[in-house]
mmCIF file with all atom_site columns, C-alpha atoms in Angstrom:
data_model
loop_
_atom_site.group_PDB
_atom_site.id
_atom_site.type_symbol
_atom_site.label_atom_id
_atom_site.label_alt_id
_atom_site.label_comp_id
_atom_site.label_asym_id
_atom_site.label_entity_id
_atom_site.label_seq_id
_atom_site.pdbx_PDB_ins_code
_atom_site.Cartn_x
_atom_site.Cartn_y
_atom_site.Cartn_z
_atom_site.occupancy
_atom_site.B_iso_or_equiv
_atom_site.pdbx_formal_charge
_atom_site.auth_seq_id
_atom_site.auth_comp_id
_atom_site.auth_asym_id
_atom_site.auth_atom_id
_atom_site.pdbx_PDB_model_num
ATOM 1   C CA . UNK A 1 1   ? 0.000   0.000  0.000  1.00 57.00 ? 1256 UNK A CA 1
ATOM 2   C CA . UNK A 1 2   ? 1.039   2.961  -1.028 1.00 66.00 ? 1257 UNK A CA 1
ATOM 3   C CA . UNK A 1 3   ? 0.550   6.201  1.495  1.00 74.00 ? 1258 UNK A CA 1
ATOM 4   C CA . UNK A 1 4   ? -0.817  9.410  -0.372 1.00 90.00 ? 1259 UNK A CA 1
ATOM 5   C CA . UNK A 1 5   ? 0.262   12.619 0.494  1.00 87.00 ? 1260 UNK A CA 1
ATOM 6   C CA . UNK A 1 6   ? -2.561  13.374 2.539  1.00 88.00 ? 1261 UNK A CA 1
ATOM 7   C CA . UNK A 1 7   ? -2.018  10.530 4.568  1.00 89.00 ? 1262 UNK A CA 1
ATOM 8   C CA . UNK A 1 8   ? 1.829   11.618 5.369  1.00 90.00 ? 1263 UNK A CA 1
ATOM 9   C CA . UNK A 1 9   ? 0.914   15.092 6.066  1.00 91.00 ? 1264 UNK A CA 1
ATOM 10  C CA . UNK A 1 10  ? -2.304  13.616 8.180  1.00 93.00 ? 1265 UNK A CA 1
ATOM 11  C CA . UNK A 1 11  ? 0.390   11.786 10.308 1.00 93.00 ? 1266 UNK A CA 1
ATOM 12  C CA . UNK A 1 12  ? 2.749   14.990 11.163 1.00 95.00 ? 1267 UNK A CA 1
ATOM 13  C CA . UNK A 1 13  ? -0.342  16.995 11.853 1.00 95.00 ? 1268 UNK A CA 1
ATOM 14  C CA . UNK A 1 14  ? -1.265  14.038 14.162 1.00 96.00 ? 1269 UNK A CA 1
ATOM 15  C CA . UNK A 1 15  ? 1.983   13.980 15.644 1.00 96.00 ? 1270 UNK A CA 1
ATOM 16  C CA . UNK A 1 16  ? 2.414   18.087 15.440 1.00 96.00 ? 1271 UNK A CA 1
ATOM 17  C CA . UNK A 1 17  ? -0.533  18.367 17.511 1.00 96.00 ? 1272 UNK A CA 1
ATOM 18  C CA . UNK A 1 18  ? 0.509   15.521 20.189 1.00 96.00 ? 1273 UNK A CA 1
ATOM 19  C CA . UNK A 1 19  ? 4.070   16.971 20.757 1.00 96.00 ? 1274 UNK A CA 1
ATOM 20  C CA . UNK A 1 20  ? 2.016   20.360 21.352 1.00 96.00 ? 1275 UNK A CA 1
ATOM 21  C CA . UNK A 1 21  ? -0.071  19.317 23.605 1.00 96.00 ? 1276 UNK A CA 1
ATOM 22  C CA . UNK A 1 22  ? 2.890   17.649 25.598 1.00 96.00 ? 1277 UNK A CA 1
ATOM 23  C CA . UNK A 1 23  ? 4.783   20.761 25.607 1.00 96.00 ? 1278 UNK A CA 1
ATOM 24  C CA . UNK A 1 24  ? 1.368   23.077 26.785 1.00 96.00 ? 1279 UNK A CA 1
ATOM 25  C CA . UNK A 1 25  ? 0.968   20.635 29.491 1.00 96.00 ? 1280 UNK A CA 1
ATOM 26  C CA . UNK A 1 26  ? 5.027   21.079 30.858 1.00 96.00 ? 1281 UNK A CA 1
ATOM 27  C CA . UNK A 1 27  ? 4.578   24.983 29.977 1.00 96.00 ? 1282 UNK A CA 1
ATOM 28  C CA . UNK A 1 28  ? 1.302   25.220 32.007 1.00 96.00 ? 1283 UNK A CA 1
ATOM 29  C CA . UNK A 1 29  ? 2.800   23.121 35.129 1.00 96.00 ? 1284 UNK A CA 1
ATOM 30  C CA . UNK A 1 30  ? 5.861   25.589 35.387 1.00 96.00 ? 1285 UNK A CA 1
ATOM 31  C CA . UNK A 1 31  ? 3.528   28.377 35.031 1.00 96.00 ? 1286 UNK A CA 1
ATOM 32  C CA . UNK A 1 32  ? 1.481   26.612 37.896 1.00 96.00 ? 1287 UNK A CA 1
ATOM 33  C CA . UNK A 1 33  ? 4.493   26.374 40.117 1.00 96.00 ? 1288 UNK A CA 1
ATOM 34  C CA . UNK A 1 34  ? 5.870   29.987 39.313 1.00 96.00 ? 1289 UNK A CA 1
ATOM 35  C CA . UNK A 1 35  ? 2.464   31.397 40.600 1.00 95.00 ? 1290 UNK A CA 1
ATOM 36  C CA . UNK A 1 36  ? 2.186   28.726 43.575 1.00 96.00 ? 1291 UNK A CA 1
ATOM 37  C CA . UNK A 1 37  ? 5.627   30.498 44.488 1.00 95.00 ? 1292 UNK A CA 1
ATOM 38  C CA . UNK A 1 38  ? 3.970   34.090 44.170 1.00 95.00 ? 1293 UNK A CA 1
ATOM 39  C CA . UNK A 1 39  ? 1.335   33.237 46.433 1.00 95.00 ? 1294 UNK A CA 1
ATOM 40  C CA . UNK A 1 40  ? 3.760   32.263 49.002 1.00 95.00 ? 1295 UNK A CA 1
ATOM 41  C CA . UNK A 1 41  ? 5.947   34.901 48.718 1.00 94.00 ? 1296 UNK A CA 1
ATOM 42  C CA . UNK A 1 42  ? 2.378   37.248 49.277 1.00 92.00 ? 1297 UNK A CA 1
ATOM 43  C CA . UNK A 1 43  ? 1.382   35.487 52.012 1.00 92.00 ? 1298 UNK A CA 1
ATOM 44  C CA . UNK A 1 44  ? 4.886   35.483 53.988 1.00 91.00 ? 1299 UNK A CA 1
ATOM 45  C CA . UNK A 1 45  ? 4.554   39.639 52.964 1.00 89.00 ? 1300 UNK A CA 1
ATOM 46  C CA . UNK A 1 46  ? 1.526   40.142 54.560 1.00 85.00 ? 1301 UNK A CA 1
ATOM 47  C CA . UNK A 1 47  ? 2.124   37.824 57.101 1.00 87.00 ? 1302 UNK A CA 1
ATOM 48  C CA . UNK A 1 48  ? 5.273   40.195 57.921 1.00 85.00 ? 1303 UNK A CA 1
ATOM 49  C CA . UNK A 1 49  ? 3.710   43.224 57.563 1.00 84.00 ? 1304 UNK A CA 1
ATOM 50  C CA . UNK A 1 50  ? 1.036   42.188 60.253 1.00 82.00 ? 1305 UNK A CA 1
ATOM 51  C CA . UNK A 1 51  ? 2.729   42.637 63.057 1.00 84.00 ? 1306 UNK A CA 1
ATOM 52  C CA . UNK A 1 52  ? 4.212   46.230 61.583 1.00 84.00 ? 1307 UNK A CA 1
ATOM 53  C CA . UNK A 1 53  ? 0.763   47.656 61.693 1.00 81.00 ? 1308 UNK A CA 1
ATOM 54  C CA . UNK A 1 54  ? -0.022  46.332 65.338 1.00 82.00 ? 1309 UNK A CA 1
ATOM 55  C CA . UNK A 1 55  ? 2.878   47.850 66.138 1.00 86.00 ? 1310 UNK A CA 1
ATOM 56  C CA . UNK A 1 56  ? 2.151   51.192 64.398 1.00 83.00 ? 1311 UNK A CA 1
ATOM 57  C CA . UNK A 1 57  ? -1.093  51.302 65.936 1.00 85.00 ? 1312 UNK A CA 1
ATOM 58  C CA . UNK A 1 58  ? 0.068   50.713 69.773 1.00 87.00 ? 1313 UNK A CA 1
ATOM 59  C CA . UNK A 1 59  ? 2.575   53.643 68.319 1.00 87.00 ? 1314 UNK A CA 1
ATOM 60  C CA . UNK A 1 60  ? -0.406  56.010 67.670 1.00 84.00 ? 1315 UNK A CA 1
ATOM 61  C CA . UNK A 1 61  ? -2.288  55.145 70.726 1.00 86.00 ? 1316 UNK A CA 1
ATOM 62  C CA . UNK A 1 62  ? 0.611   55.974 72.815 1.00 89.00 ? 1317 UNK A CA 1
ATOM 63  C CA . UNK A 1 63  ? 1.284   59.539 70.714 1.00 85.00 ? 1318 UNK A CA 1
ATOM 64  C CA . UNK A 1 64  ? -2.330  60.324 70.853 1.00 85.00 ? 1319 UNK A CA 1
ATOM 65  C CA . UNK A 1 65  ? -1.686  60.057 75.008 1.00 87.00 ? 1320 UNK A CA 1
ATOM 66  C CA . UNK A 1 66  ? 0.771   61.247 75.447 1.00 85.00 ? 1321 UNK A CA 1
ATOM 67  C CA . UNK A 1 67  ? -0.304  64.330 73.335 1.00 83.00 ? 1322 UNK A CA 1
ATOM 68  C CA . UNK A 1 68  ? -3.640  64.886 74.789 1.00 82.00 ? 1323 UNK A CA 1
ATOM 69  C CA . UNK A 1 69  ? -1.615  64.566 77.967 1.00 83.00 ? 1324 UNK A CA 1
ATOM 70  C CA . UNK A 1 70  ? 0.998   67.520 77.055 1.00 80.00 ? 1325 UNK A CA 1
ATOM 71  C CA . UNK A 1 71  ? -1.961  69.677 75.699 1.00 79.00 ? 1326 UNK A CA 1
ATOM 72  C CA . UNK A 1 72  ? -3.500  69.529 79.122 1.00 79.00 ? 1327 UNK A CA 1
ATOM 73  C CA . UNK A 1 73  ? -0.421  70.467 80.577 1.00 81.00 ? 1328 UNK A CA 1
ATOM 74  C CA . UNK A 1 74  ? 0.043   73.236 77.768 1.00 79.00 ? 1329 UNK A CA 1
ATOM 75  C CA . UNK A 1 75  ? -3.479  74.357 78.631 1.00 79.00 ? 1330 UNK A CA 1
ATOM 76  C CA . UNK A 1 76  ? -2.832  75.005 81.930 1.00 82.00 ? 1331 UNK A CA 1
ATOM 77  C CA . UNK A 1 77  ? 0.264   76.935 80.927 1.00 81.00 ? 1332 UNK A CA 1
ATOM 78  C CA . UNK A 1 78  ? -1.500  79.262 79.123 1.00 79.00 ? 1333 UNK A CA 1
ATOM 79  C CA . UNK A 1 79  ? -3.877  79.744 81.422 1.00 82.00 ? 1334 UNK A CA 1
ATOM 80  C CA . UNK A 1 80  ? -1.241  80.608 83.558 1.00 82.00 ? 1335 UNK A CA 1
ATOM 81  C CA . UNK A 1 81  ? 0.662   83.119 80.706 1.00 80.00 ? 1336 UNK A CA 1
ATOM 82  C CA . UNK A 1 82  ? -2.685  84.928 80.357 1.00 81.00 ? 1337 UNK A CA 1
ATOM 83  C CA . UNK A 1 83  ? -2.846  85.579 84.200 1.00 81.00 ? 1338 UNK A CA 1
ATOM 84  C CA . UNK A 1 84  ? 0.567   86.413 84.345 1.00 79.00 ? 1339 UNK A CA 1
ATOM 85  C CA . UNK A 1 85  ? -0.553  88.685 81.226 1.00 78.00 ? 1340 UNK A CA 1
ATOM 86  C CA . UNK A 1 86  ? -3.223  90.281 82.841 1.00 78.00 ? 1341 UNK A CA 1
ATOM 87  C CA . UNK A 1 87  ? -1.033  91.255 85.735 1.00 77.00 ? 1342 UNK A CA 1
ATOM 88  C CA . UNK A 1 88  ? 1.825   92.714 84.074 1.00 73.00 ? 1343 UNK A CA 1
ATOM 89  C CA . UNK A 1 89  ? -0.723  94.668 81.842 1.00 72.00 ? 1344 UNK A CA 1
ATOM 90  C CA . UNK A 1 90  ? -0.588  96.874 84.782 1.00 69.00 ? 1345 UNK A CA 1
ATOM 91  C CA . UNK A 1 91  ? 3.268   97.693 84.126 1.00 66.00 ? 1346 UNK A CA 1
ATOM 92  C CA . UNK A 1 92  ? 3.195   97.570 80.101 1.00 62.00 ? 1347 UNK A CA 1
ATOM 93  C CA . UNK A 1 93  ? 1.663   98.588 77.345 1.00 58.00 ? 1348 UNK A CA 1
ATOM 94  C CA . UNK A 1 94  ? -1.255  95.847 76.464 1.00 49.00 ? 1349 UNK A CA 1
ATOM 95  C CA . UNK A 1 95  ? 0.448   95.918 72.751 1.00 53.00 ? 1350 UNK A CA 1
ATOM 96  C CA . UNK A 1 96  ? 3.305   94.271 73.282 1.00 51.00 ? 1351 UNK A CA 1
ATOM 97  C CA . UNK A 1 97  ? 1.695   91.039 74.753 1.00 50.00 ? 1352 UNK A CA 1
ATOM 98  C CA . UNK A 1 98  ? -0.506  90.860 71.821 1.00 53.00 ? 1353 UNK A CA 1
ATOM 99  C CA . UNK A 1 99  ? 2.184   90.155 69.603 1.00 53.00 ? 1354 UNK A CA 1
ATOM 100 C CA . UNK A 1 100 ? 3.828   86.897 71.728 1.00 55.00 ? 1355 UNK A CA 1
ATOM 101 C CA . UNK A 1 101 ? 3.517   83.679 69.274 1.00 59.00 ? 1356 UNK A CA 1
ATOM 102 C CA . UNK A 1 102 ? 2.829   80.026 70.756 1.00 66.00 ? 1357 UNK A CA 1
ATOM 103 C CA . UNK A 1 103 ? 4.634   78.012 68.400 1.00 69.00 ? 1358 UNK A CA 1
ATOM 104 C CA . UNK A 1 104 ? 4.581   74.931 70.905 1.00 71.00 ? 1359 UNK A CA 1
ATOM 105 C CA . UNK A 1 105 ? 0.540   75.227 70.830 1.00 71.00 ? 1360 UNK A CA 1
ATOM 106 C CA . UNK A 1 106 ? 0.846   74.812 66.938 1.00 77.00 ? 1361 UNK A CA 1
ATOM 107 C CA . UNK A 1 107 ? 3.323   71.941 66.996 1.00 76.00 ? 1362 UNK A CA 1
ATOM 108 C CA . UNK A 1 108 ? 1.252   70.099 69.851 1.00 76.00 ? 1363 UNK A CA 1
ATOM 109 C CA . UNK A 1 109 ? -2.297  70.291 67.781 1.00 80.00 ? 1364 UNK A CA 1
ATOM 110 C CA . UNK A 1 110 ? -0.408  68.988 64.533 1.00 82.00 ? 1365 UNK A CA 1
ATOM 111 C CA . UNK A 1 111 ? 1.103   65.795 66.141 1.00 80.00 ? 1366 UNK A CA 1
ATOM 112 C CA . UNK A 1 112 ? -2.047  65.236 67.617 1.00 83.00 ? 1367 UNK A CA 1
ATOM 113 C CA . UNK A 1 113 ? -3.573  65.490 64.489 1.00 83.00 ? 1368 UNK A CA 1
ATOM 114 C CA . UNK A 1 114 ? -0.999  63.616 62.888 1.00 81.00 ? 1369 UNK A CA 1
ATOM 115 C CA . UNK A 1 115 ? -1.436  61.107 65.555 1.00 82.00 ? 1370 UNK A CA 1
ATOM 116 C CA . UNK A 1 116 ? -5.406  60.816 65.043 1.00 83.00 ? 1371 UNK A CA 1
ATOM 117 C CA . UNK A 1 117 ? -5.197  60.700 61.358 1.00 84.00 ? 1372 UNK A CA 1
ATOM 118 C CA . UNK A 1 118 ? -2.875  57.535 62.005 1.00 82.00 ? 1373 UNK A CA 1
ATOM 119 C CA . UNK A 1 119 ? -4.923  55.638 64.283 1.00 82.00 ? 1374 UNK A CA 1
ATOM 120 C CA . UNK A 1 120 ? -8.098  56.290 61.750 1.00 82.00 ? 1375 UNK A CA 1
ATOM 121 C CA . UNK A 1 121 ? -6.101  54.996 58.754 1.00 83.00 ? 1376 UNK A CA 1
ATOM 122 C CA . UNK A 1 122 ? -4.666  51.869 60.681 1.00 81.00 ? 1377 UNK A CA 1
ATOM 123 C CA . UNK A 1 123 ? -8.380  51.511 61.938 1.00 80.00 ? 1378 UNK A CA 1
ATOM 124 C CA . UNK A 1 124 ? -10.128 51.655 58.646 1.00 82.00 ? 1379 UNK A CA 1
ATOM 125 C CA . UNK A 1 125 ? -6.981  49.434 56.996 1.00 78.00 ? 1380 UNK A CA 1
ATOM 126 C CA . UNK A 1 126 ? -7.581  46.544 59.708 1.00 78.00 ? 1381 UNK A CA 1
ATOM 127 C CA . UNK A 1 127 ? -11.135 46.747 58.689 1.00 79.00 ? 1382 UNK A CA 1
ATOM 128 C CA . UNK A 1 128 ? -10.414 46.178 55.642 1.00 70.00 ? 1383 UNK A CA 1
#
């Protein structure tokens, strides 16, 4: 029997299409380990940065404290500048006093802002 030229080209296609299909399955298992490795390498991330964020949030409670804390005292200092104020308006001129900046009061409401602002954003991330 003689074998036609269809059957000869029949039998590469045949045997085209097999040594395909062998080489998409060895393609598509290295793909499948590459992203198996990927997963693992997200998981042990956010397994890491866990612990970061608890620690950034005990971090934020304590600022917020101890802020709150220093703006008492700073409250109490004023109110102790503006008696002082009062009493020394007697001596002075009522001008000059006017003019005294409290760049510690400034400083003290930004950290604590600062501070609230990053225990809301580690809140709503936890949620999350």
């Amino acid at each position: 029997m003689m074998m036609t030229v269809i059957d000869i080209l029949l039998i590469i296609l045949i045997l085209s299409a097999s040594a395909l299909c062998v080489f998409a399955i060895i393609y598509l298992k290295r793909i499948t380990e590459q992203v198996e490795a990927l997963r693992k390498d997200v998981h042990e991330f956010f397994e890491k940065t866990n612990p970061i964020c608890d620690n950034l949030e005990e971090m934020s409670r304590r600022i917020k404290r101890v802020v709150s804390e220093v703006e008492n005292y700073w409250e109490e200092i004023d109110s102790s500048i503006k008696n002082l104020r009062e009493r020394l308006s007697i001596f002075t001129s009522h001008k000059n006093f006017q003019t005294v900046v409290y760049p510690a009061k400034y400083l003290l409401k930004n950290v604590k802002a600062l501070a609230s602002g990053t225990s809301v954003f580690l809140d709503t991330y936890k949620k999350k």
